[in-house]
CSV table of C-alpha atoms in Angstrom, one decimal:
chain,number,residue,atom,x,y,z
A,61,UNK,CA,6.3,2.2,-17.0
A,62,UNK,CA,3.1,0.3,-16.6
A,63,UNK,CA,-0.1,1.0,-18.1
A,64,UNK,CA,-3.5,-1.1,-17.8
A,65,UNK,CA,-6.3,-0.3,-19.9
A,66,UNK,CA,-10.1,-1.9,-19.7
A,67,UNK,CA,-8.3,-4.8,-17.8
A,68,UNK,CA,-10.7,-7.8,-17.1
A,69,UNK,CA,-10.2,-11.1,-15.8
A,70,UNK,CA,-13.0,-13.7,-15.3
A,71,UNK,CA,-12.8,-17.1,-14.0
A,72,UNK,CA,-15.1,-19.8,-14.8
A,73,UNK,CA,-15.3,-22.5,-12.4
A,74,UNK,CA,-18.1,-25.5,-13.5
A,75,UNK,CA,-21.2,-23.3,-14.1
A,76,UNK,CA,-20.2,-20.1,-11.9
A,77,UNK,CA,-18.4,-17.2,-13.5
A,78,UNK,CA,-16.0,-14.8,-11.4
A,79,UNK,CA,-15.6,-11.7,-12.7
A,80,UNK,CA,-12.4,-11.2,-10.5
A,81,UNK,CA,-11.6,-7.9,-12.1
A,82,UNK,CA,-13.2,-5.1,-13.9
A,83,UNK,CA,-12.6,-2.7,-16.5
A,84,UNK,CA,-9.6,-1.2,-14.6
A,85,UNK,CA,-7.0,1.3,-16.0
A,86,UNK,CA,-4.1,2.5,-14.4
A,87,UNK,CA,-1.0,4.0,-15.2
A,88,UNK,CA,2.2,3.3,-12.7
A,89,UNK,CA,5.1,5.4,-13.3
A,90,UNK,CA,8.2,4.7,-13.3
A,91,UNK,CA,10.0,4.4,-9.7
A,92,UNK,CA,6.7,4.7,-8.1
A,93,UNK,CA,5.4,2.4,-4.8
A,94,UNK,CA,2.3,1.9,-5.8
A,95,UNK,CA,-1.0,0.1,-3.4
A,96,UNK,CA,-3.6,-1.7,-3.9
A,97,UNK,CA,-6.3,-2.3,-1.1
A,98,UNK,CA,-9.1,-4.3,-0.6
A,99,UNK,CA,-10.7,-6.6,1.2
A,100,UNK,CA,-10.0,-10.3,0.8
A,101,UNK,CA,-12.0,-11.4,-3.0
A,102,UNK,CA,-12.1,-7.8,-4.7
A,103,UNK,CA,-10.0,-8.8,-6.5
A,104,UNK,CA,-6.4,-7.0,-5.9
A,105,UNK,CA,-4.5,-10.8,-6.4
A,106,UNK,CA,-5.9,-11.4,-9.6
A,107,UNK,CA,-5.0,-7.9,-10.7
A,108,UNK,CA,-1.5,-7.9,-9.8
A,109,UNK,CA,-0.9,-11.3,-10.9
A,110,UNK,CA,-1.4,-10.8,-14.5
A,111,UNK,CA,1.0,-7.9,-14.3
A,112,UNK,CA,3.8,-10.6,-14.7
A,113,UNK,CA,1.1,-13.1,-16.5
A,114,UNK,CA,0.7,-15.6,-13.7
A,115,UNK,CA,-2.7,-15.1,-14.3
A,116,UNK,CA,-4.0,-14.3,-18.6
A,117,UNK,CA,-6.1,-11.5,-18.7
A,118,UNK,CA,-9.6,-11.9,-20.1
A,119,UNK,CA,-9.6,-9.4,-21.9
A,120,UNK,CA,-7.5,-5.6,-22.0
A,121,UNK,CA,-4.0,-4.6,-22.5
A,122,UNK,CA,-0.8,-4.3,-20.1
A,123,UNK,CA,2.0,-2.3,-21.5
A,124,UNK,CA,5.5,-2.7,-19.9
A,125,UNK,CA,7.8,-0.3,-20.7
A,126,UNK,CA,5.9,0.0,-24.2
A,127,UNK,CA,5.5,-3.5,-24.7
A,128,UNK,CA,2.2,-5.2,-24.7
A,129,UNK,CA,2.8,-8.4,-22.8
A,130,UNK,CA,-0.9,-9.9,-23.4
A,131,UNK,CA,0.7,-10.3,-26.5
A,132,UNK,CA,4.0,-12.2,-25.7
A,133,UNK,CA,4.4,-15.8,-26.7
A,134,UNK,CA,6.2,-18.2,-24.2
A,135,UNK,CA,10.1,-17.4,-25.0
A,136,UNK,CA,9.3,-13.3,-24.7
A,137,UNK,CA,7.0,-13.9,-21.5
A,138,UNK,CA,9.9,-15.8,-19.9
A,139,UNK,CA,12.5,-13.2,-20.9
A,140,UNK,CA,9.7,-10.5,-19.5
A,141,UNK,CA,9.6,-12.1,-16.4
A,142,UNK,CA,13.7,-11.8,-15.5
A,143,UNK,CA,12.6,-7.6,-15.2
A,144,UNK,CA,9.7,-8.2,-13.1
A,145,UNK,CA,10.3,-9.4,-9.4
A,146,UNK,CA,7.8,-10.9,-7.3
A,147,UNK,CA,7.6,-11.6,-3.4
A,148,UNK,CA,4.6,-13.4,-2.4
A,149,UNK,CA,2.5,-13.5,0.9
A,150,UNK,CA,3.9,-17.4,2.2
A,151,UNK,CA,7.6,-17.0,0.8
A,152,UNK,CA,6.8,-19.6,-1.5
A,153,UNK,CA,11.0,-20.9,-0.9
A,154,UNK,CA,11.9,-24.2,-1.7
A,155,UNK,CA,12.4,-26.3,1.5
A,156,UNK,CA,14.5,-28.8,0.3
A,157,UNK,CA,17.3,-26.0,-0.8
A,158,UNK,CA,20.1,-23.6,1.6
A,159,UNK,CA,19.3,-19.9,1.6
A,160,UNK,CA,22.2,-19.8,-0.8
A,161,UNK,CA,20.3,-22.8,-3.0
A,162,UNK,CA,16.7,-20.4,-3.1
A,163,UNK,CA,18.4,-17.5,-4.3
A,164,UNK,CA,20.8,-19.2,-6.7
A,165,UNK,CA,17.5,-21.0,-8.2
A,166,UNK,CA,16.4,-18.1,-10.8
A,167,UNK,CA,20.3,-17.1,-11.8
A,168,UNK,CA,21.0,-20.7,-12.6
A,169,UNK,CA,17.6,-20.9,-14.8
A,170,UNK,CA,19.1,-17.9,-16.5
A,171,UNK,CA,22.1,-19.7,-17.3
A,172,UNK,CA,24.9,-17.6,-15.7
A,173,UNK,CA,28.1,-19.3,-14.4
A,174,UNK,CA,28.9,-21.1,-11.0
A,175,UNK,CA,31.2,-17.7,-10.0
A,176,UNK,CA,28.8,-15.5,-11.3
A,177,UNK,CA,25.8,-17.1,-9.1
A,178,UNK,CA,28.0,-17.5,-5.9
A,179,UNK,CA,28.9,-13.7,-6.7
A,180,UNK,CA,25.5,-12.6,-6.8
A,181,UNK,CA,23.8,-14.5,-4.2
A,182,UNK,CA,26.6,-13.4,-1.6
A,183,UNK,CA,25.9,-9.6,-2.5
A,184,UNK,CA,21.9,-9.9,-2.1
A,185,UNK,CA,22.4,-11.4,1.3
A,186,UNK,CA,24.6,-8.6,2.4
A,187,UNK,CA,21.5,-6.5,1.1
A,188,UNK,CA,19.1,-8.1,2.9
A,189,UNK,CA,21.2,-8.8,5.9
A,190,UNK,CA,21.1,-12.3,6.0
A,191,UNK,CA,25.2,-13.1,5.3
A,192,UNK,CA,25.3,-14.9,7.8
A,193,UNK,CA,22.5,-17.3,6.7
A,194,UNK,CA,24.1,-18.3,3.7
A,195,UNK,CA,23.8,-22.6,4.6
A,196,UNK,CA,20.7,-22.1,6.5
A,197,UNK,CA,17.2,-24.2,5.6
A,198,UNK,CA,14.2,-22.1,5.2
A,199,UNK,CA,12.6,-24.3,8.3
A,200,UNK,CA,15.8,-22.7,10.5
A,201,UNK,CA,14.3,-19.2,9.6
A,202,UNK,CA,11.7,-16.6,11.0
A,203,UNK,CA,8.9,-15.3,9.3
A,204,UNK,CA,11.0,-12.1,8.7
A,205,UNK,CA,14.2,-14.4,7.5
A,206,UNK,CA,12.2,-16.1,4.8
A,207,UNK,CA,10.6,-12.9,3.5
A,208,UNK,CA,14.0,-11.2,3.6
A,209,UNK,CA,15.3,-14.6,1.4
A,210,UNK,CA,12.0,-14.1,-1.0
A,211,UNK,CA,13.2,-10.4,-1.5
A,212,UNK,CA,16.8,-11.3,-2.1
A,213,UNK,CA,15.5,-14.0,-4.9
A,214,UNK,CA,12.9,-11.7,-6.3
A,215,UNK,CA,15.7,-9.1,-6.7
A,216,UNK,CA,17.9,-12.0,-8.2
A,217,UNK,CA,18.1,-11.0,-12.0
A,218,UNK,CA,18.2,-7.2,-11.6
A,219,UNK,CA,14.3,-6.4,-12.3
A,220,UNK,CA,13.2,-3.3,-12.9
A,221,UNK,CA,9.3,-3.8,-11.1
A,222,UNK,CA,8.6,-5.6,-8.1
A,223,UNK,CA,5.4,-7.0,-7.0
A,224,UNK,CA,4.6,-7.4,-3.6
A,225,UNK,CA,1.3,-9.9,-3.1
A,226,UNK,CA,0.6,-9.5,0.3
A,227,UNK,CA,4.0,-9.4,1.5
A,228,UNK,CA,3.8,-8.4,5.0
A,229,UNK,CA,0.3,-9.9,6.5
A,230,UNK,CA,2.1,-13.3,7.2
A,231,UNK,CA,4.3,-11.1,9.8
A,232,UNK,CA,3.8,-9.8,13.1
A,233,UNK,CA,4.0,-6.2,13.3
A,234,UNK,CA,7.6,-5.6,14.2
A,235,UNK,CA,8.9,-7.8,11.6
A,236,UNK,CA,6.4,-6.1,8.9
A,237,UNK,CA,7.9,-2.5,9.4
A,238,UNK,CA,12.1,-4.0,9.1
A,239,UNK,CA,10.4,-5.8,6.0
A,240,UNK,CA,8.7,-2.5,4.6
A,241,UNK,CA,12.0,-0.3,5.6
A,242,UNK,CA,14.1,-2.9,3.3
A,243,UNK,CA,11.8,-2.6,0.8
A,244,UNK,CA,11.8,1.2,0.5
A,245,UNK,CA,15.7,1.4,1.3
A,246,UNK,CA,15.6,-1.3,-2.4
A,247,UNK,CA,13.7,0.9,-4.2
A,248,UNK,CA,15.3,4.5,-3.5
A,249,UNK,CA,18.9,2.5,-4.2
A,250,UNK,CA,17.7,0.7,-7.5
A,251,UNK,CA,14.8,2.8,-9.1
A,252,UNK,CA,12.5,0.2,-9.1
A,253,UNK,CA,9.1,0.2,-9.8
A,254,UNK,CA,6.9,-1.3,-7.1
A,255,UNK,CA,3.5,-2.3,-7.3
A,256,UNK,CA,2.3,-3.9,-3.5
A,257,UNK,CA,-1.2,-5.2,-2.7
A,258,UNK,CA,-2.4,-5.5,0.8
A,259,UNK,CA,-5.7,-5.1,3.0
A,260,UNK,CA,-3.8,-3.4,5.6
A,261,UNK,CA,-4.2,0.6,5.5
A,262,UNK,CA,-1.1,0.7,7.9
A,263,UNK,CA,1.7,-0.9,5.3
A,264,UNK,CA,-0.1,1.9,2.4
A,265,UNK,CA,0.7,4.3,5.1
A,266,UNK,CA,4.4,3.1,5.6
A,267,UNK,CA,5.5,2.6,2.4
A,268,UNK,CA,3.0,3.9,-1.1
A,269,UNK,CA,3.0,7.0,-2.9
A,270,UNK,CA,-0.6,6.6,-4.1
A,271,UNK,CA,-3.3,4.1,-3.6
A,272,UNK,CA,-5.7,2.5,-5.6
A,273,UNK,CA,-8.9,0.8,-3.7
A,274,UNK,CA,-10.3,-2.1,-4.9
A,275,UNK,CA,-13.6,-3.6,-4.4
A,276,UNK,CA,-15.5,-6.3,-5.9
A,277,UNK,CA,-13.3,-6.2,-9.0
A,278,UNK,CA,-13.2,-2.3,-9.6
A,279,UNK,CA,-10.8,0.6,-8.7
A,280,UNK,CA,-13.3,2.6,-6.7
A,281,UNK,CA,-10.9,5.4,-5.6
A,282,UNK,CA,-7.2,6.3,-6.5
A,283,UNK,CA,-5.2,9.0,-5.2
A,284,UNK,CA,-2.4,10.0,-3.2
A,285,UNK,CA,-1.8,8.1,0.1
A,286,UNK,CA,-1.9,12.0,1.4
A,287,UNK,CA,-5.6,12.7,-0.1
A,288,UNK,CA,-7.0,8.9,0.8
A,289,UNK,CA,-6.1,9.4,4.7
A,290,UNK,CA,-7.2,13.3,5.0
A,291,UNK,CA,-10.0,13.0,2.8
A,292,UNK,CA,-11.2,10.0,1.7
A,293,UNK,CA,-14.1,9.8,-0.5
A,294,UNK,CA,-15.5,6.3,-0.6
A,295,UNK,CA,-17.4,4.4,2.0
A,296,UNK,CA,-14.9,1.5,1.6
A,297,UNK,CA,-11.9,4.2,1.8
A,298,UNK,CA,-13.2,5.6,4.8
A,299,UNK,CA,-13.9,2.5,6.4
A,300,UNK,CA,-9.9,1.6,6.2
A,301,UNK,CA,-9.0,5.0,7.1
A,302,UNK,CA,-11.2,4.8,10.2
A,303,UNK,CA,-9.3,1.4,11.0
A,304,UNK,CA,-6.3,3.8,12.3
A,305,UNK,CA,-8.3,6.8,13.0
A,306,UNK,CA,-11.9,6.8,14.3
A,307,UNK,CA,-14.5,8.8,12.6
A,308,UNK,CA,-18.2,8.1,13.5
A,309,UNK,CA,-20.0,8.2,16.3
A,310,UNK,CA,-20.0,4.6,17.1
A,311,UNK,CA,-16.0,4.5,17.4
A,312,UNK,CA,-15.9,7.6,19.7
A,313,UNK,CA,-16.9,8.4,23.3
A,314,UNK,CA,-17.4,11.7,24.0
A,315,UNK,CA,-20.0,13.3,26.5
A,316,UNK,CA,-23.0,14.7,25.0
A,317,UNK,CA,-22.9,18.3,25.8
A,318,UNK,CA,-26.0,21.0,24.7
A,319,UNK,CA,-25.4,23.6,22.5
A,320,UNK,CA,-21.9,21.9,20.7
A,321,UNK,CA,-20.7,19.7,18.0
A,322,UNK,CA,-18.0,17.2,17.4
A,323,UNK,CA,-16.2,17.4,14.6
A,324,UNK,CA,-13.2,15.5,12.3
A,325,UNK,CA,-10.8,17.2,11.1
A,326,UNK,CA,-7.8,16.2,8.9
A,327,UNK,CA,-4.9,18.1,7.5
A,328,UNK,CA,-2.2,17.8,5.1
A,329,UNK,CA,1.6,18.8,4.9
A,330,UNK,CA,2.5,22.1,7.4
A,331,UNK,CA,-1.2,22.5,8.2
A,332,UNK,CA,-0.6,19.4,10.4
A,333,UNK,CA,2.0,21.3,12.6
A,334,UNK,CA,0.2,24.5,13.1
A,335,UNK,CA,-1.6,25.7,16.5
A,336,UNK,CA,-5.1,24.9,15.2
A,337,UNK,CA,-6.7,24.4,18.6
A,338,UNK,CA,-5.1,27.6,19.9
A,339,UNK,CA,-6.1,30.0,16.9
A,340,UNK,CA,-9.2,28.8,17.5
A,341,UNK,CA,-9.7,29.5,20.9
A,342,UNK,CA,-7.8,33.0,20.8
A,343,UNK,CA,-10.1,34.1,17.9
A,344,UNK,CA,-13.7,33.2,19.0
A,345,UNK,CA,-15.9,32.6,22.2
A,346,UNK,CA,-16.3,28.9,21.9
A,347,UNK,CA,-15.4,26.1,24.2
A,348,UNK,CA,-12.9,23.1,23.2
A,349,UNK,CA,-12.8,19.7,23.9
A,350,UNK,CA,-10.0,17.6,22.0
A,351,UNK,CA,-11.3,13.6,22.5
A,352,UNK,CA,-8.7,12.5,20.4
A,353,UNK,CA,-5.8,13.2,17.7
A,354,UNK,CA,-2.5,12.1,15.7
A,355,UNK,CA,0.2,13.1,13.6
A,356,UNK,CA,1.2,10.5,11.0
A,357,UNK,CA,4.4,10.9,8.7
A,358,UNK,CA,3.5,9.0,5.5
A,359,UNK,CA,6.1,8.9,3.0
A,360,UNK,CA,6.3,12.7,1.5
A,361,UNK,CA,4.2,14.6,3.9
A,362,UNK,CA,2.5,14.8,7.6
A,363,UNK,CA,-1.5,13.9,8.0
A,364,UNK,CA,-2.8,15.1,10.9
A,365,UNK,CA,-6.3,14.3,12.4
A,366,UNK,CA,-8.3,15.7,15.4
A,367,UNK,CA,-11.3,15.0,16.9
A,368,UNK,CA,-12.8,18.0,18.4
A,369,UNK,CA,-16.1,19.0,20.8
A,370,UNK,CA,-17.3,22.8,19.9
A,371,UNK,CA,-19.1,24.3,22.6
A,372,UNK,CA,-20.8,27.2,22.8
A,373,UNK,CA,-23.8,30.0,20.6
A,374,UNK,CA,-24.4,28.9,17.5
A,375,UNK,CA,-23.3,31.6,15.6
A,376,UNK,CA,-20.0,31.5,17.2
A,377,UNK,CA,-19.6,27.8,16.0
A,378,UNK,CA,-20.5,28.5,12.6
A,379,UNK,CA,-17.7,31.5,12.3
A,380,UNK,CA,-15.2,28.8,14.0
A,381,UNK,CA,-16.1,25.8,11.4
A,382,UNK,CA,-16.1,28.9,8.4
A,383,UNK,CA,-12.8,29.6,9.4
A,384,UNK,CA,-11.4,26.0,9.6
A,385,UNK,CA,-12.7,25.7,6.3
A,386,UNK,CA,-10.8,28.6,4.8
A,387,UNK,CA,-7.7,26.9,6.5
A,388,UNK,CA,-7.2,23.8,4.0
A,389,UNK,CA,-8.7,21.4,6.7
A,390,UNK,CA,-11.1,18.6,6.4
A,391,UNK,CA,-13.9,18.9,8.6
A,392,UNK,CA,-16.6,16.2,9.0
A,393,UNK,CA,-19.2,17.1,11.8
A,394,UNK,CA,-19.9,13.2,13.3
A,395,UNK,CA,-22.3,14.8,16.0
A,396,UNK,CA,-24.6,18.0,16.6
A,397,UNK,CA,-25.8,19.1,19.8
């Protein structure tokens, strides 16, 4: 469906150069939700804006459904853009028009007929729950009304990819899981293809089926959401990771005991569900402290992570963390008594 290759995008602003994005290749499937994280400046809105050419590419190639689109002149780009969708992080809805006005905008730029508009617009709304907000102003709407508006307009001309620029971090948290349940109840019921962008690890979580992390213009890691949260293998992955689930020293209090270590560890998929703790226990002569521990569904599988204080010989620990290791588990010791 989408496929970047040796992507590069510099800006030049008087005599400074940006190099807002580098070398990067990816290739998005079709019906996939795909991330991109980073901090704010690495880049991750300049990427995903020249996926629909808001932003010209320095240099590289974007192929869309087997068409390079670097190489489309105005009249192609504009028929491009009808298939690609694109909610942004402020709404971006024009004040001085009714909910129905917003969403009616792109269908009447694509020339379609008073009944077929008033059709359309009244069937996105029921989608996005919002019928009842057909003569409403955007200033008469919450943050979650106006994103839910920018969905229903984004969605307007039947795209086939949606891009998502930091569509949630203008919302309070409530709001931002309804907006990323809509979002994932549009994409199973249309097939689309979404590519979302966000520095928050807990809307990749929610919502992706892989992740690509993105620092100082470069994809530094990509992988299933699955592998990034049990085993991440950056410094800037882990760092997100640890945001939801402290994993150093620093972010953990835990009583310094002789003779024991405090260990990490992360599971995937039915390994998250089994008696770890107990097995443990029942098969050698060590002591267990549990300090701290979730469960998280992400979208195809269970991550589960445990942080644990190991007491007791030496020898004894060293069979226990041997056999966690023969179990599929992560294990990062964060401290050693």
């Amino acid at each position: 469906m989408i496929s970047i290759k040796n992507l590069n995008k510099v800006y030049k602003i008087k005599e400074n150069t940006v190099h807002a994005v580098k070398d990067v290749n990816l290739e998005i499937p079709k019906g996939e939700i795909f991330g991109i994280i980073g901090l704010s400046g690495a880049g991750k809105s300049s990427l995903i804006r020249t996926l629909n050419r808001l932003e010209d590419p320095t240099d590289g190639s974007i192929i869309i459904d087997g068409i390079e689109i670097t190489k489309l002149n105005k009249k192609q780009l504009r028929n491009l853009r009808k298939e690609i969708g694109m909610i942004f992080q402020h709404f971006n809805l024009l004040s001085s028009r009714t909910v129905f006005g917003n969403i009616a905008y792109p269908l009447e730029i694509a020339g379609l007929s008073k009944d077929q508009i008033k059709d359309r617009v009244l069937e996105l709304l029921s989608l996005v729950g919002l019928s009842d907000k057909v003569n409403a102003y955007p200033s008469q709407l919450s943050g979650g009304q106006k994103q839910r508006v920018a969905i229903a307009r984004a969605l307007a001309n039947n795209p086939k990819i949606l891009l998502c620029d930091e569509a949630t971090s203008a919302l309070d948290p409530q709001t931002t899981k309804s907006i990323l349940n809509l979002l994932k109840e549009i994409q199973q019921k249309f097939g689309l293809t979404v590519v979302l962008i966000t520095h928050q690890m807990e809307v990749i979580r929610e919502i992706c089926n892989r992740v690509a992390i993105i620092e100082n213009g470069e994809i530094i890691e990509l992988d299933t959401v699955e592998e990034v949260f049990a085993r991440p293998k950056t410094e800037t992955a882990k760092a997100f990771v640890s945001h939801i689930h402290p994993s150093s020293q620093s972010e953990i209090v835990f009583p310094k005991v002789p003779n024991s270590k405090v260990i990490k560890l992360s599971y995937l998929g039915e390994s998250a569900k089994k008696p770890i703790i107990t097995d443990l226990i029942r098969s050698f002569k060590i002591d267990i402290n549990i300090i701290s521990g979730d469960i998280n569904e992400l979208m195809s599988t269970s991550v589960g992570h445990l942080v644990v204080q190991i007491t007791g010989e030496k020898e004894e620990i060293s069979k226990a963390i041997d056999w966690l290791n023969d179990q599929d588990i992560s294990l990062e010791v964060i401290w050693n008594g």
